[in-house]
PDB file of C-alpha atoms in Angstrom:
ATOM      1  CA  UNK V1402       0.000   0.000   0.000  1.00 97.00           C
ATOM      2  CA  UNK V1403       1.099   3.581  -0.636  1.00 98.00           C
ATOM      3  CA  UNK V1404       2.175   5.220   2.598  1.00 98.00           C
ATOM      4  CA  UNK V1405       1.310   8.883   3.087  1.00 98.00           C
ATOM      5  CA  UNK V1406       3.216  11.136   5.462  1.00 98.00           C
ATOM      6  CA  UNK V1407       2.417  14.696   6.507  1.00 98.00           C
ATOM      7  CA  UNK V1408       4.525  17.354   8.100  1.00 95.00           C
ATOM      8  CA  UNK V1409       4.450  18.881  10.547  1.00 94.00           C
ATOM      9  CA  UNK V1410       2.123  16.771  12.691  1.00 96.00           C
ATOM     10  CA  UNK V1411       0.959  19.932  14.415  1.00 95.00           C
ATOM     11  CA  UNK V1412       1.820  23.578  14.722  1.00 90.00           C
ATOM     12  CA  UNK V1413       0.503  26.830  16.067  1.00 96.00           C
ATOM     13  CA  UNK V1414      -0.365  29.813  13.919  1.00 96.00           C
ATOM     14  CA  UNK V1415      -2.176  33.125  14.093  1.00 97.00           C
ATOM     15  CA  UNK V1416      -5.029  34.507  12.051  1.00 97.00           C
ATOM     16  CA  UNK V1417      -3.649  36.234   8.989  1.00 97.00           C
ATOM     17  CA  UNK V1418      -0.692  33.872   8.689  1.00 97.00           C
ATOM     18  CA  UNK V1419       0.229  32.154   5.455  1.00 97.00           C
ATOM     19  CA  UNK V1420       0.354  28.425   6.158  1.00 96.00           C
ATOM     20  CA  UNK V1421       1.897  25.651   4.072  1.00 97.00           C
ATOM     21  CA  UNK V1422       1.263  21.994   4.842  1.00 97.00           C
ATOM     22  CA  UNK V1423       3.226  19.170   3.261  1.00 98.00           C
ATOM     23  CA  UNK V1424       2.184  15.673   2.184  1.00 98.00           C
ATOM     24  CA  UNK V1425       4.468  13.004   0.764  1.00 98.00           C
ATOM     25  CA  UNK V1426       3.617   9.683  -0.859  1.00 98.00           C
ATOM     26  CA  UNK V1427       5.854   6.626  -0.694  1.00 98.00           C
ATOM     27  CA  UNK V1428       5.460   6.255  -4.464  1.00 98.00           C
ATOM     28  CA  UNK V1429       4.083   8.373  -7.265  1.00 98.00           C
ATOM     29  CA  UNK V1430       0.339   9.026  -7.264  1.00 97.00           C
ATOM     30  CA  UNK V1431       0.171  11.151 -10.438  1.00 96.00           C
ATOM     31  CA  UNK V1432      -2.198  13.989  -9.523  1.00 95.00           C
ATOM     32  CA  UNK V1433      -4.666  11.798  -7.605  1.00 97.00           C
ATOM     33  CA  UNK V1434      -4.292  13.644  -4.337  1.00 97.00           C
ATOM     34  CA  UNK V1435      -7.000  15.244  -2.197  1.00 98.00           C
ATOM     35  CA  UNK V1436      -6.965  17.467   0.892  1.00 98.00           C
ATOM     36  CA  UNK V1437      -9.608  17.475   3.621  1.00 98.00           C
ATOM     37  CA  UNK V1438     -10.293  19.688   6.592  1.00 98.00           C
ATOM     38  CA  UNK V1439     -11.785  18.220   9.744  1.00 98.00           C
ATOM     39  CA  UNK V1440     -12.960  20.201  12.726  1.00 98.00           C
ATOM     40  CA  UNK V1441     -13.573  18.428  16.086  1.00 96.00           C
ATOM     41  CA  UNK V1442     -16.816  16.481  16.101  1.00 96.00           C
ATOM     42  CA  UNK V1443     -17.443  17.026  12.401  1.00 98.00           C
ATOM     43  CA  UNK V1444     -17.105  14.952   9.261  1.00 98.00           C
ATOM     44  CA  UNK V1445     -14.167  15.684   6.956  1.00 98.00           C
ATOM     45  CA  UNK V1446     -14.729  18.309   4.294  1.00 98.00           C
ATOM     46  CA  UNK V1447     -13.148  18.101   0.856  1.00 98.00           C
ATOM     47  CA  UNK V1448     -11.021  21.161   0.056  1.00 98.00           C
ATOM     48  CA  UNK V1449      -8.907  20.172  -2.937  1.00 98.00           C
ATOM     49  CA  UNK V1450      -8.947  17.236  -5.351  1.00 97.00           C
ATOM     50  CA  UNK V1451      -6.748  16.285  -8.279  1.00 97.00           C
ATOM     51  CA  UNK V1452      -3.874  18.017  -6.459  1.00 98.00           C
ATOM     52  CA  UNK V1453      -4.960  21.571  -7.231  1.00 98.00           C
ATOM     53  CA  UNK V1454      -8.675  21.718  -8.100  1.00 97.00           C
ATOM     54  CA  UNK V1455     -10.633  23.710  -5.550  1.00 98.00           C
ATOM     55  CA  UNK V1456     -13.848  22.001  -4.484  1.00 97.00           C
ATOM     56  CA  UNK V1457     -16.979  24.065  -5.151  1.00 95.00           C
ATOM     57  CA  UNK V1458     -17.754  26.405  -2.278  1.00 97.00           C
ATOM     58  CA  UNK V1459     -14.280  26.302  -0.743  1.00 98.00           C
ATOM     59  CA  UNK V1460     -12.695  29.733  -0.214  1.00 98.00           C
ATOM     60  CA  UNK V1461      -9.992  30.738  -2.662  1.00 98.00           C
ATOM     61  CA  UNK V1462      -7.468  31.244   0.158  1.00 98.00           C
ATOM     62  CA  UNK V1463      -6.972  27.468  -0.070  1.00 98.00           C
ATOM     63  CA  UNK V1464      -4.741  26.174  -2.853  1.00 98.00           C
ATOM     64  CA  UNK V1465      -2.946  22.943  -3.640  1.00 98.00           C
ATOM     65  CA  UNK V1466       0.116  22.081  -5.674  1.00 98.00           C
ATOM     66  CA  UNK V1467       2.621  19.321  -6.318  1.00 97.00           C
ATOM     67  CA  UNK V1468       3.075  16.228  -8.412  1.00 93.00           C
ATOM     68  CA  UNK V1469       4.345  12.681  -8.177  1.00 93.00           C
ATOM     69  CA  UNK V1470       5.194  12.209  -4.527  1.00 98.00           C
ATOM     70  CA  UNK V1471       5.316  15.701  -2.995  1.00 98.00           C
ATOM     71  CA  UNK V1472       2.295  17.900  -2.434  1.00 98.00           C
ATOM     72  CA  UNK V1473       1.424  21.049  -0.531  1.00 98.00           C
ATOM     73  CA  UNK V1474      -1.707  22.729   0.759  1.00 98.00           C
ATOM     74  CA  UNK V1475      -1.435  26.480   1.254  1.00 98.00           C
ATOM     75  CA  UNK V1476      -3.787  28.699   3.213  1.00 98.00           C
ATOM     76  CA  UNK V1477      -2.914  32.181   2.099  1.00 97.00           C
ATOM     77  CA  UNK V1478      -4.519  34.084   4.971  1.00 96.00           C
ATOM     78  CA  UNK V1479      -5.509  31.959   7.942  1.00 97.00           C
ATOM     79  CA  UNK V1480      -8.989  32.642   9.291  1.00 97.00           C
ATOM     80  CA  UNK V1481     -10.377  31.628  12.696  1.00 96.00           C
ATOM     81  CA  UNK V1482     -12.509  28.898  11.114  1.00 97.00           C
ATOM     82  CA  UNK V1483      -9.393  27.324   9.586  1.00 98.00           C
ATOM     83  CA  UNK V1484      -8.055  25.999  12.887  1.00 97.00           C
ATOM     84  CA  UNK V1485      -8.590  22.301  12.295  1.00 98.00           C
ATOM     85  CA  UNK V1486      -6.845  19.091  11.265  1.00 98.00           C
ATOM     86  CA  UNK V1487      -5.909  18.627   7.619  1.00 98.00           C
ATOM     87  CA  UNK V1488      -5.550  15.262   5.907  1.00 98.00           C
ATOM     88  CA  UNK V1489      -4.193  14.349   2.498  1.00 98.00           C
ATOM     89  CA  UNK V1490      -5.400  11.237   0.673  1.00 98.00           C
ATOM     90  CA  UNK V1491      -4.117   9.453  -2.408  1.00 98.00           C
ATOM     91  CA  UNK V1492      -6.670   7.834  -4.685  1.00 97.00           C
ATOM     92  CA  UNK V1493      -4.311   6.636  -7.386  1.00 97.00           C
ATOM     93  CA  UNK V1494      -3.982   3.036  -6.228  1.00 97.00           C
ATOM     94  CA  UNK V1495      -6.080   0.808  -3.999  1.00 97.00           C
ATOM     95  CA  UNK V1496      -6.161   0.779  -1.083  1.00 97.00           C
ATOM     96  CA  UNK V1497      -6.659   4.503  -0.973  1.00 97.00           C
ATOM     97  CA  UNK V1498      -4.662   5.884   1.937  1.00 98.00           C
ATOM     98  CA  UNK V1499      -4.731   8.956   4.142  1.00 98.00           C
ATOM     99  CA  UNK V1500      -1.872  10.791   5.735  1.00 98.00           C
ATOM    100  CA  UNK V1501      -1.831  10.982   9.558  1.00 98.00           C
ATOM    101  CA  UNK V1502      -2.979  14.600   9.521  1.00 98.00           C
ATOM    102  CA  UNK V1503      -1.625  18.013  10.470  1.00 98.00           C
ATOM    103  CA  UNK V1504      -3.346  19.828  13.308  1.00 98.00           C
ATOM    104  CA  UNK V1505      -3.318  23.617  13.036  1.00 98.00           C
ATOM    105  CA  UNK V1506      -4.122  25.329  16.308  1.00 96.00           C
ATOM    106  CA  UNK V1507      -4.123  28.880  17.549  1.00 94.00           C
ATOM    107  CA  UNK V1508      -0.858  30.390  18.745  1.00 93.00           C
TER     108      UNK V1508
ATOM    109  CA  UNK X 772     -28.783  19.227  -2.060  1.00 92.00           C
ATOM    110  CA  UNK X 773     -26.793  16.037  -1.772  1.00 93.00           C
ATOM    111  CA  UNK X 774     -27.119  14.346   1.593  1.00 97.00           C
ATOM    112  CA  UNK X 775     -25.815  11.114   3.068  1.00 98.00           C
ATOM    113  CA  UNK X 776     -27.033   9.769   6.397  1.00 98.00           C
ATOM    114  CA  UNK X 777     -25.430   6.803   8.140  1.00 98.00           C
ATOM    115  CA  UNK X 778     -27.299   4.620  10.582  1.00 98.00           C
ATOM    116  CA  UNK X 779     -26.983   1.258  12.296  1.00 98.00           C
ATOM    117  CA  UNK X 780     -24.089   1.910  14.636  1.00 98.00           C
ATOM    118  CA  UNK X 781     -24.055   0.698  18.210  1.00 98.00           C
ATOM    119  CA  UNK X 782     -22.430  -1.618  20.718  1.00 98.00           C
ATOM    120  CA  UNK X 783     -21.512  -5.122  19.563  1.00 98.00           C
ATOM    121  CA  UNK X 784     -19.462  -7.894  21.134  1.00 98.00           C
ATOM    122  CA  UNK X 785     -16.200  -9.105  19.613  1.00 98.00           C
ATOM    123  CA  UNK X 786     -16.907 -11.672  16.931  1.00 98.00           C
ATOM    124  CA  UNK X 787     -20.322 -10.201  16.282  1.00 98.00           C
ATOM    125  CA  UNK X 788     -21.858  -8.612  13.190  1.00 98.00           C
ATOM    126  CA  UNK X 789     -23.410  -5.283  12.361  1.00 98.00           C
ATOM    127  CA  UNK X 790     -24.883  -3.712   9.251  1.00 98.00           C
ATOM    128  CA  UNK X 791     -24.502   0.006   8.593  1.00 98.00           C
ATOM    129  CA  UNK X 792     -26.638   1.874   6.117  1.00 98.00           C
ATOM    130  CA  UNK X 793     -25.873   5.032   4.163  1.00 98.00           C
ATOM    131  CA  UNK X 794     -29.115   6.624   2.968  1.00 98.00           C
ATOM    132  CA  UNK X 795     -28.637   8.946   0.041  1.00 97.00           C
ATOM    133  CA  UNK X 796     -30.791  11.864  -1.098  1.00 96.00           C
ATOM    134  CA  UNK X 797     -30.365  14.566  -3.718  1.00 96.00           C
ATOM    135  CA  UNK X 798     -28.618  12.218  -6.120  1.00 96.00           C
ATOM    136  CA  UNK X 799     -28.712   8.608  -7.278  1.00 96.00           C
ATOM    137  CA  UNK X 800     -26.333   6.392  -5.348  1.00 96.00           C
ATOM    138  CA  UNK X 801     -25.776   4.020  -8.251  1.00 95.00           C
ATOM    139  CA  UNK X 802     -24.395   6.815 -10.454  1.00 95.00           C
ATOM    140  CA  UNK X 803     -21.333   7.386  -8.252  1.00 96.00           C
ATOM    141  CA  UNK X 804     -18.800   5.415  -6.287  1.00 97.00           C
ATOM    142  CA  UNK X 805     -19.321   5.389  -2.522  1.00 98.00           C
ATOM    143  CA  UNK X 806     -16.448   5.083  -0.086  1.00 98.00           C
ATOM    144  CA  UNK X 807     -16.506   4.091   3.563  1.00 98.00           C
ATOM    145  CA  UNK X 808     -13.986   5.729   5.884  1.00 98.00           C
ATOM    146  CA  UNK X 809     -13.585   5.179   9.602  1.00 98.00           C
ATOM    147  CA  UNK X 810     -11.970   7.064  12.434  1.00 98.00           C
ATOM    148  CA  UNK X 811     -11.012   5.387  15.681  1.00 98.00           C
ATOM    149  CA  UNK X 812     -11.353   7.558  18.801  1.00 97.00           C
ATOM    150  CA  UNK X 813      -8.662  10.244  18.790  1.00 96.00           C
ATOM    151  CA  UNK X 814      -7.100   8.848  15.637  1.00 98.00           C
ATOM    152  CA  UNK X 815      -6.869   9.763  11.950  1.00 98.00           C
ATOM    153  CA  UNK X 816      -8.914   8.692   8.963  1.00 98.00           C
ATOM    154  CA  UNK X 817      -8.768   5.192   7.496  1.00 98.00           C
ATOM    155  CA  UNK X 818     -10.249   4.319   4.098  1.00 98.00           C
ATOM    156  CA  UNK X 819     -11.838   0.888   4.392  1.00 98.00           C
ATOM    157  CA  UNK X 820     -13.560   0.288   1.091  1.00 98.00           C
ATOM    158  CA  UNK X 821     -15.505   1.336  -1.963  1.00 98.00           C
ATOM    159  CA  UNK X 822     -18.393   0.210  -4.097  1.00 98.00           C
ATOM    160  CA  UNK X 823     -18.222   1.448  -7.659  1.00 97.00           C
ATOM    161  CA  UNK X 824     -21.100   2.837  -9.680  1.00 96.00           C
ATOM    162  CA  UNK X 825     -23.562   0.859 -11.759  1.00 95.00           C
ATOM    163  CA  UNK X 826     -21.371   1.252 -14.855  1.00 95.00           C
ATOM    164  CA  UNK X 827     -18.598  -0.594 -13.016  1.00 95.00           C
ATOM    165  CA  UNK X 828     -21.098  -3.291 -12.082  1.00 97.00           C
ATOM    166  CA  UNK X 829     -20.726  -2.175  -8.488  1.00 96.00           C
ATOM    167  CA  UNK X 830     -17.141  -3.337  -8.281  1.00 97.00           C
ATOM    168  CA  UNK X 831     -15.818  -3.374  -4.717  1.00 98.00           C
ATOM    169  CA  UNK X 832     -12.392  -2.750  -3.222  1.00 98.00           C
ATOM    170  CA  UNK X 833     -11.339  -3.136   0.420  1.00 98.00           C
ATOM    171  CA  UNK X 834      -8.505  -2.302   2.743  1.00 98.00           C
ATOM    172  CA  UNK X 835      -6.493  -5.259   3.983  1.00 98.00           C
ATOM    173  CA  UNK X 836      -7.677  -4.610   7.546  1.00 98.00           C
ATOM    174  CA  UNK X 837     -11.284  -5.485   6.633  1.00 98.00           C
ATOM    175  CA  UNK X 838     -10.936  -7.692   3.540  1.00 98.00           C
ATOM    176  CA  UNK X 839     -12.932 -10.892   3.981  1.00 98.00           C
ATOM    177  CA  UNK X 840     -14.905  -9.505   6.938  1.00 98.00           C
ATOM    178  CA  UNK X 841     -16.696  -6.474   5.500  1.00 98.00           C
ATOM    179  CA  UNK X 842     -18.951  -6.287   2.457  1.00 98.00           C
ATOM    180  CA  UNK X 843     -20.117  -3.097   0.770  1.00 98.00           C
ATOM    181  CA  UNK X 844     -23.161  -3.131  -1.478  1.00 98.00           C
ATOM    182  CA  UNK X 845     -25.609  -0.771  -3.177  1.00 97.00           C
ATOM    183  CA  UNK X 846     -29.391  -1.101  -2.962  1.00 96.00           C
ATOM    184  CA  UNK X 847     -30.874   0.679  -5.975  1.00 94.00           C
ATOM    185  CA  UNK X 848     -34.426   0.296  -4.703  1.00 95.00           C
ATOM    186  CA  UNK X 849     -33.613   2.150  -1.489  1.00 96.00           C
ATOM    187  CA  UNK X 850     -31.035   4.535  -2.985  1.00 97.00           C
ATOM    188  CA  UNK X 851     -28.642   3.487  -0.269  1.00 98.00           C
ATOM    189  CA  UNK X 852     -25.318   1.821   0.331  1.00 98.00           C
ATOM    190  CA  UNK X 853     -24.652  -0.649   3.108  1.00 98.00           C
ATOM    191  CA  UNK X 854     -21.612  -1.900   4.978  1.00 98.00           C
ATOM    192  CA  UNK X 855     -22.031  -5.417   6.352  1.00 98.00           C
ATOM    193  CA  UNK X 856     -19.457  -6.042   9.064  1.00 98.00           C
ATOM    194  CA  UNK X 857     -18.747  -9.473  10.540  1.00 98.00           C
ATOM    195  CA  UNK X 858     -16.129 -11.068  12.806  1.00 98.00           C
ATOM    196  CA  UNK X 859     -15.795  -7.692  14.486  1.00 98.00           C
ATOM    197  CA  UNK X 860     -12.722  -6.933  16.560  1.00 98.00           C
ATOM    198  CA  UNK X 861     -12.146  -4.359  19.280  1.00 98.00           C
ATOM    199  CA  UNK X 862      -9.910  -2.477  16.853  1.00 98.00           C
ATOM    200  CA  UNK X 863     -12.924  -1.937  14.577  1.00 98.00           C
ATOM    201  CA  UNK X 864     -14.281   0.532  17.136  1.00 98.00           C
ATOM    202  CA  UNK X 865     -14.634   3.818  15.266  1.00 98.00           C
ATOM    203  CA  UNK X 866     -16.947   6.385  13.744  1.00 98.00           C
ATOM    204  CA  UNK X 867     -17.875   5.125  10.292  1.00 98.00           C
ATOM    205  CA  UNK X 868     -18.496   7.599   7.483  1.00 98.00           C
ATOM    206  CA  UNK X 869     -19.826   7.085   3.986  1.00 98.00           C
ATOM    207  CA  UNK X 870     -18.964   9.568   1.249  1.00 98.00           C
ATOM    208  CA  UNK X 871     -19.778  10.094  -2.377  1.00 97.00           C
ATOM    209  CA  UNK X 872     -16.886   9.909  -4.829  1.00 95.00           C
ATOM    210  CA  UNK X 873     -17.755  11.169  -8.308  1.00 91.00           C
ATOM    211  CA  UNK X 874     -15.647  10.198 -11.279  1.00 86.00           C
ATOM    212  CA  UNK X 875     -12.447  12.193 -11.255  1.00 83.00           C
ATOM    213  CA  UNK X 876     -12.893  13.258  -7.663  1.00 88.00           C
ATOM    214  CA  UNK X 877     -13.300  11.731  -4.227  1.00 92.00           C
ATOM    215  CA  UNK X 878     -15.179  12.353  -1.026  1.00 93.00           C
ATOM    216  CA  UNK X 879     -17.119  15.417  -2.109  1.00 95.00           C
ATOM    217  CA  UNK X 880     -20.103  14.789   0.188  1.00 97.00           C
ATOM    218  CA  UNK X 881     -19.995  13.041   3.560  1.00 98.00           C
ATOM    219  CA  UNK X 882     -22.466  11.759   6.083  1.00 98.00           C
ATOM    220  CA  UNK X 883     -22.309  12.736   9.739  1.00 98.00           C
ATOM    221  CA  UNK X 884     -20.937   9.346  10.772  1.00 98.00           C
ATOM    222  CA  UNK X 885     -22.177   6.549  13.007  1.00 98.00           C
ATOM    223  CA  UNK X 886     -20.303   5.158  16.010  1.00 98.00           C
ATOM    224  CA  UNK X 887     -19.534   1.454  16.226  1.00 98.00           C
ATOM    225  CA  UNK X 888     -18.204   0.176  19.531  1.00 98.00           C
ATOM    226  CA  UNK X 889     -16.859  -3.368  19.711  1.00 98.00           C
ATOM    227  CA  UNK X 890     -16.543  -4.403  23.327  1.00 98.00           C
ATOM    228  CA  UNK X 891     -17.498  -7.188  25.683  1.00 97.00           C
TER     229      UNK X 891
END
């Protein structure tokens, strides 16, 4: 199975910050990479699919990039509602696999 | 508006069985793939399986952790997807989510989740 890693596992930030999260796959996944946001007690919410395509209704401050094995999610201007855990997922090969998540909390 | 609602969770003893349902509204379940994802308490997300759309003849795929114990199926008449779980283990304790995965995308609509607790 493809192993997904994310860094950092957690970090503290302030509203207004530019935040970059990293996801790495143990082998190439083409562009079949998605990013989710999950707030405590809620279901995950799709932010980005196909590496860089913004899901309908998601604010444009979220963007994704990368290819092959290395991917990033950028939040250009962190808002209070963005404090959450972020997961990447590859859907190139079965079994689809998630990264362990990056928790973004308030500094 | 697309909506998915899971039901059927609860407390079950190790070795037991449970059937979860994912009721779909606002779209036709058979036109899209449906994934099941679980989250153990305090842990991350784990993809456990998928049922493909009608065009794929409802082809299924599973994670190794549940292969041979879980079965995912689509019920066209009820516009729902089910997850039949058997030989349950304590490590299967988790919130179980279903999500719609359109062609070219994944997980664009999720249910609220249902809690399964495997304990004696």
